[in-house]
Short mmCIF file of C-alpha atoms in Angstrom, two decimals:
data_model
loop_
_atom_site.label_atom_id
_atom_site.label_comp_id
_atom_site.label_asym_id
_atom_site.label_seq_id
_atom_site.Cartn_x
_atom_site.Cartn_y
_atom_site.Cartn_z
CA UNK A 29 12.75 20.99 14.14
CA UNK A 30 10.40 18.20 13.89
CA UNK A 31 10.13 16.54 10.39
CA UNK A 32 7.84 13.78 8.78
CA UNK A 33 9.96 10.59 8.18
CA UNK A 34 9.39 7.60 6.35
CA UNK A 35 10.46 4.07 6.09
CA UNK A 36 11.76 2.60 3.56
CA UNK A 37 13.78 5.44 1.17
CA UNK A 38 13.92 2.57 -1.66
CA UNK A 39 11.62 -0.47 -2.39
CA UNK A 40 11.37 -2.71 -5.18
CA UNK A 41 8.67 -5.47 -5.42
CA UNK A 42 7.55 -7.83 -7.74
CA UNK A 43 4.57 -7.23 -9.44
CA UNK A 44 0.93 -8.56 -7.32
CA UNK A 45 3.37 -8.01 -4.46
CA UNK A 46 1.98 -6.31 -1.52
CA UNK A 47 3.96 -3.44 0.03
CA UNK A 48 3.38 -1.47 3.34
CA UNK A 49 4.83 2.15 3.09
CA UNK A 50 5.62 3.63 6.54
CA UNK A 51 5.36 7.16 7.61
CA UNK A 52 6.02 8.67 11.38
CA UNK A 53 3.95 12.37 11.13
CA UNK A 54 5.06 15.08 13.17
CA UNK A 55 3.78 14.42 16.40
CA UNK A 56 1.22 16.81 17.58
CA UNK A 57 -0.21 16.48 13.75
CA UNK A 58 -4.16 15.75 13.23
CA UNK A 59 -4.47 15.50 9.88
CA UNK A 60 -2.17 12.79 7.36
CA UNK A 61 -2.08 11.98 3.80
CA UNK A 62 -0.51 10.58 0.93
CA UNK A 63 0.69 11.66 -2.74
CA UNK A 64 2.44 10.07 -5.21
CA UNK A 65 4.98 11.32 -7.99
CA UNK A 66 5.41 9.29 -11.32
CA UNK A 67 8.84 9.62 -12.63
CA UNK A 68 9.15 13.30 -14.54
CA UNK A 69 5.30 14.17 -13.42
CA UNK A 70 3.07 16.19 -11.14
CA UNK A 71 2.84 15.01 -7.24
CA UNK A 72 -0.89 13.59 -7.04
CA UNK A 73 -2.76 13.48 -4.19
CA UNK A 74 -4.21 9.64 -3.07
CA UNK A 75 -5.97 10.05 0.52
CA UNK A 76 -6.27 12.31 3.47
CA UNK A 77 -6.78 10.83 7.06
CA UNK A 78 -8.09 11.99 10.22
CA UNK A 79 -10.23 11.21 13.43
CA UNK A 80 -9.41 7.54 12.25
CA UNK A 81 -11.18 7.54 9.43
CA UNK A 82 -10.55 8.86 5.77
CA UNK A 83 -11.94 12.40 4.81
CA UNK A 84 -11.22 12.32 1.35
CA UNK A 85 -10.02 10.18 -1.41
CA UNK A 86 -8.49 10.26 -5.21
CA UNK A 87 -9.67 8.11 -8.09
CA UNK A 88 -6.33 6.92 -8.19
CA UNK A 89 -7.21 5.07 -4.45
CA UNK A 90 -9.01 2.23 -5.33
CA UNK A 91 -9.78 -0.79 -3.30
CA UNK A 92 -6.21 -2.09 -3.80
CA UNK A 93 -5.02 0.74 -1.74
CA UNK A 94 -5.77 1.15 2.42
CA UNK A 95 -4.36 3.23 5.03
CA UNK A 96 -3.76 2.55 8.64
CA UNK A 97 -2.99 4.38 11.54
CA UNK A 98 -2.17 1.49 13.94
CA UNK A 99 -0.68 3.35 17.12
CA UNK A 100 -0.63 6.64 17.78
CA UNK A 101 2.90 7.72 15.85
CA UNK A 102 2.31 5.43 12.46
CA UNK A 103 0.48 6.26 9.32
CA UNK A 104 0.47 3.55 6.15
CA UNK A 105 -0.07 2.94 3.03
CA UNK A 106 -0.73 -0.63 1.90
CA UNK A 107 -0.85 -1.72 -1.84
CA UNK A 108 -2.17 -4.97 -1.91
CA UNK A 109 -1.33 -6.33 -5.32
CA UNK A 110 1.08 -3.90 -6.87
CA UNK A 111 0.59 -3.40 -10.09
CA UNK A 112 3.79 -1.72 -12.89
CA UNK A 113 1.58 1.59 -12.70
CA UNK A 114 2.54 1.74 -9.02
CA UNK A 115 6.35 2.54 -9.46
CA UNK A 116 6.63 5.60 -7.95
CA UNK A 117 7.87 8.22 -4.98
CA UNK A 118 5.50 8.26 -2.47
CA UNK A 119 5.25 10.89 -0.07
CA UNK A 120 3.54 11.09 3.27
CA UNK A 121 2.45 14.38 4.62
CA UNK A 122 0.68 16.15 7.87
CA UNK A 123 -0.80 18.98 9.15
CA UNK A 124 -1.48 20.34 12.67
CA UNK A 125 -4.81 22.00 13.61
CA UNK A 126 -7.46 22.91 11.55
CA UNK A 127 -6.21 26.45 11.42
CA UNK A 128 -2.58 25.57 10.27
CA UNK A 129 -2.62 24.77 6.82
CA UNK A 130 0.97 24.04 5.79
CA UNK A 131 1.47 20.48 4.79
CA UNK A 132 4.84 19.00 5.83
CA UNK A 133 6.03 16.24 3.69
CA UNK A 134 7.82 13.51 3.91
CA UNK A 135 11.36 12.74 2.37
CA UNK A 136 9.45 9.90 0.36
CA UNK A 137 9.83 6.09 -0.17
CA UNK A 138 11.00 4.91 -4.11
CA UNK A 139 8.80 2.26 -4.68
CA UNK A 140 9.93 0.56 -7.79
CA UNK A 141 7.48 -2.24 -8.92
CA UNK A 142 9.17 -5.01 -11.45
CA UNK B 17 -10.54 20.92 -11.71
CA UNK B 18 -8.43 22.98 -9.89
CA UNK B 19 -4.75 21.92 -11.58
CA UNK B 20 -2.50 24.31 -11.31
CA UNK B 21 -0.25 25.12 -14.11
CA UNK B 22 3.36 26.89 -13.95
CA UNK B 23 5.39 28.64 -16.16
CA UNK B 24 7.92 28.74 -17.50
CA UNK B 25 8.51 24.96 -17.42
CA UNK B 26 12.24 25.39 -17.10
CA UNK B 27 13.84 28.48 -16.07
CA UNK B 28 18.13 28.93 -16.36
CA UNK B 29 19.82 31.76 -14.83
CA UNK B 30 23.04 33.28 -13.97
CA UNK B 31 23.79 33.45 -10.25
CA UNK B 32 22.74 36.53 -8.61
CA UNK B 33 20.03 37.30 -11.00
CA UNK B 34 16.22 37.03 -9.99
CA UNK B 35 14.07 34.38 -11.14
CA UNK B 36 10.05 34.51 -11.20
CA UNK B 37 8.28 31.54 -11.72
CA UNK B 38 4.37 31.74 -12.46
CA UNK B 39 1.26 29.38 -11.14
CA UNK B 40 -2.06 29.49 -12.62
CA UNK B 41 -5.40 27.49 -11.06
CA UNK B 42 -8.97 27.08 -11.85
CA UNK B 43 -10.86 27.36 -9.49
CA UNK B 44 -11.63 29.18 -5.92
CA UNK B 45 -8.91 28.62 -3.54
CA UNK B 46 -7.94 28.66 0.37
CA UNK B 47 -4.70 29.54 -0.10
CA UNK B 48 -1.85 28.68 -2.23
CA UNK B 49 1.50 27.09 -1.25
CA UNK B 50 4.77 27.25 -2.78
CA UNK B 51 6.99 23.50 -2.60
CA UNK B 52 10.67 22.64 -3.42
CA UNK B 53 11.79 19.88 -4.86
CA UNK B 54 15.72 18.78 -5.25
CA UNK B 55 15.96 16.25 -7.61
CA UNK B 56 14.61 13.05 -6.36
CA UNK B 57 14.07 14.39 -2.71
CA UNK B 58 11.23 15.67 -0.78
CA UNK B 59 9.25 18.56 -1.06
CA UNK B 60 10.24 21.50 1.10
CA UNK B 61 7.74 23.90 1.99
CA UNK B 62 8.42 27.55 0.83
CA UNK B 63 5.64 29.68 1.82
CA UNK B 64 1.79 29.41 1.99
CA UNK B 65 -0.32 32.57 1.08
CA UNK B 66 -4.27 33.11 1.90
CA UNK B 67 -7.00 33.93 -0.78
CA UNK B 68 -7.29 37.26 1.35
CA UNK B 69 -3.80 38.12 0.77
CA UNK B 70 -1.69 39.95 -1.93
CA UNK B 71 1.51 39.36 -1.13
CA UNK B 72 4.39 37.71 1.52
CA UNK B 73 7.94 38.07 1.59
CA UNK B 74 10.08 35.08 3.81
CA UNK B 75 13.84 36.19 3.16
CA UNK B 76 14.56 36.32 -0.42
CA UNK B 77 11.14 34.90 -1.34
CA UNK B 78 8.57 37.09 -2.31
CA UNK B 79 5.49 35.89 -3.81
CA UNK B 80 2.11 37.24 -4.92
CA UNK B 81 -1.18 36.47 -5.09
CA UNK B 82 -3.84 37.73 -7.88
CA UNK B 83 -6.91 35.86 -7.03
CA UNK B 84 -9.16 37.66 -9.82
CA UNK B 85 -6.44 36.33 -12.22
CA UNK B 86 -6.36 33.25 -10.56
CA UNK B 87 -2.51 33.05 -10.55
CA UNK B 88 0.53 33.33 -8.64
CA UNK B 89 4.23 34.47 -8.63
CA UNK B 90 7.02 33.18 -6.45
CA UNK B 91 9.91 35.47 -7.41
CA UNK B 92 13.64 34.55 -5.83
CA UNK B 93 15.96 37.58 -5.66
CA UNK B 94 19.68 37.61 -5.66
CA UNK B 95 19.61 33.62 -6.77
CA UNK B 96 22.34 30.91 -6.13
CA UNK B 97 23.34 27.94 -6.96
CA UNK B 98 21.96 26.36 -4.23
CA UNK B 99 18.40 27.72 -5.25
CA UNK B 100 18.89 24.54 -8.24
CA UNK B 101 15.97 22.32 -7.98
CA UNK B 102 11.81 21.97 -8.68
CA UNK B 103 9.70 24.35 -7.72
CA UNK B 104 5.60 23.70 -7.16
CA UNK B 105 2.74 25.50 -6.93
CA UNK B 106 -0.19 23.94 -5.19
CA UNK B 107 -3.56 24.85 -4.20
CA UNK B 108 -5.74 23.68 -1.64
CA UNK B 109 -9.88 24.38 -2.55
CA UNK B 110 -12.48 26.17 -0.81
CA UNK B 111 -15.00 23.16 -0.82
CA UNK B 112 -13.92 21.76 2.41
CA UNK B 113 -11.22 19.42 0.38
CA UNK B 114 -8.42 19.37 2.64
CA UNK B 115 -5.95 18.03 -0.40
CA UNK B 116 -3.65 20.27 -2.45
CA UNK B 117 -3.15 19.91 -6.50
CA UNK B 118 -0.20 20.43 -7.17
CA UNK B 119 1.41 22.09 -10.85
CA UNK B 120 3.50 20.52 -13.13
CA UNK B 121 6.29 22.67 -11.63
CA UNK B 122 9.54 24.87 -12.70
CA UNK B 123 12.91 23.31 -13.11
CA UNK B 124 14.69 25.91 -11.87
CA UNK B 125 18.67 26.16 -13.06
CA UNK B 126 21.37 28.66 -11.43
CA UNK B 127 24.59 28.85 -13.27
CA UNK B 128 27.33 29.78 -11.13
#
């Protein structure tokens, strides 16, 4: 069954760091996005992606935050400057045609900022 | 806004016995879609139910809908110990928002 992946499980960065987080969608998927989960709290959603361009974001994805989809498997997430605040699971997730509206998620990446 | 709220926070249970977990929103919804959680994993999706729709059973899920309430019920019969782990409610909007908000979830404990 085809699954959302993403690279890497773990990463730890210094803080002011920048970080790329990678995510492979499943592949006949239109529509991409990314959440985050603070330790112990709610998963929060940061941006939603499609056509190229992004259709909606949070308040929590500022102008140190940008997405990417470079080729036509990869979806990321760039922090530029990383920031404590940051340390977090990250989760990528995608959806198929407008008329499918399960999300699939991601396994996550552990980004850990010191 | 449209957070979703479950309940009870935690929830331990001898194996075999049912467990019912509740969602409540705020505000007018597409549908509504159940996640797992293991600890520290991914989220695993259960089952997604439509603002037109009452009810949906997927093996030993079952899960309601009560859109006048504004709330939900994911209800797992004849639990086991396997079932152990997080379980969220989330909620995508009517207003063209494509995102879902997600509950604070149910730690969900089977005893063996």
């Amino acid at each position: 069954e085809p699954e959302v992946t993403q690279t890497p499980s773990h990463q730890v960065t210094q803080m002011g760091q920048e970080v790329i987080l990678r995510c492979v969608p499943i592949s006949n998927h239109l529509y991409f996005y990314w959440y985050r989960q603070i330790l112990g709290q709610k998963v929060e959603f940061l941006v939603s992606f499609y056509n190229n361009e992004i259709s909606e974001k949070s308040e929590i994805f500022d102008d140190q935050f940008s997405v990417e989809r470079p080729d036509g498997s990869n979806f990321t997430l760039k922090i530029r400057s990383t920031k404590l605040e940051d340390s977090a699971m990250y989760f990528c997730a995608s959806r198929g045609l407008a008329a499918q509206e399960t999300q699939y998620f991601g396994p996550g990446t552990r980004l850990l900022v010191l | 806004s449209q957070q979703g709220e479950e309940d009870p926070q935690a929830l331990s249970i001898q194996e075999g016995e049912n467990a019912t977990m509740n969602c409540s929103y705020k505000t007018s919804i597409n549908n509504l879609q159940w996640y797992r959680q293991n600890s520290g994993r991914g989220l695993v999706h259960l089952i997604l139910i439509r603002s037109n729709e009452r009810e949906k059973h997927s093996g030993r899920l079952r899960v309601t809908l009560d859109t006048s309430k504004k709330s939900s019920s994911l209800l797992i019969t004849a639990s086991r110990a396997a079932d152990t782990a997080s379980y969220f409610c989330a909620t995508r909007g009517t207003q063209g928002a494509q995102k879902l908000v997600f509950g604070q979830g149910t730690r969900l404990t089977i005893n063996p």
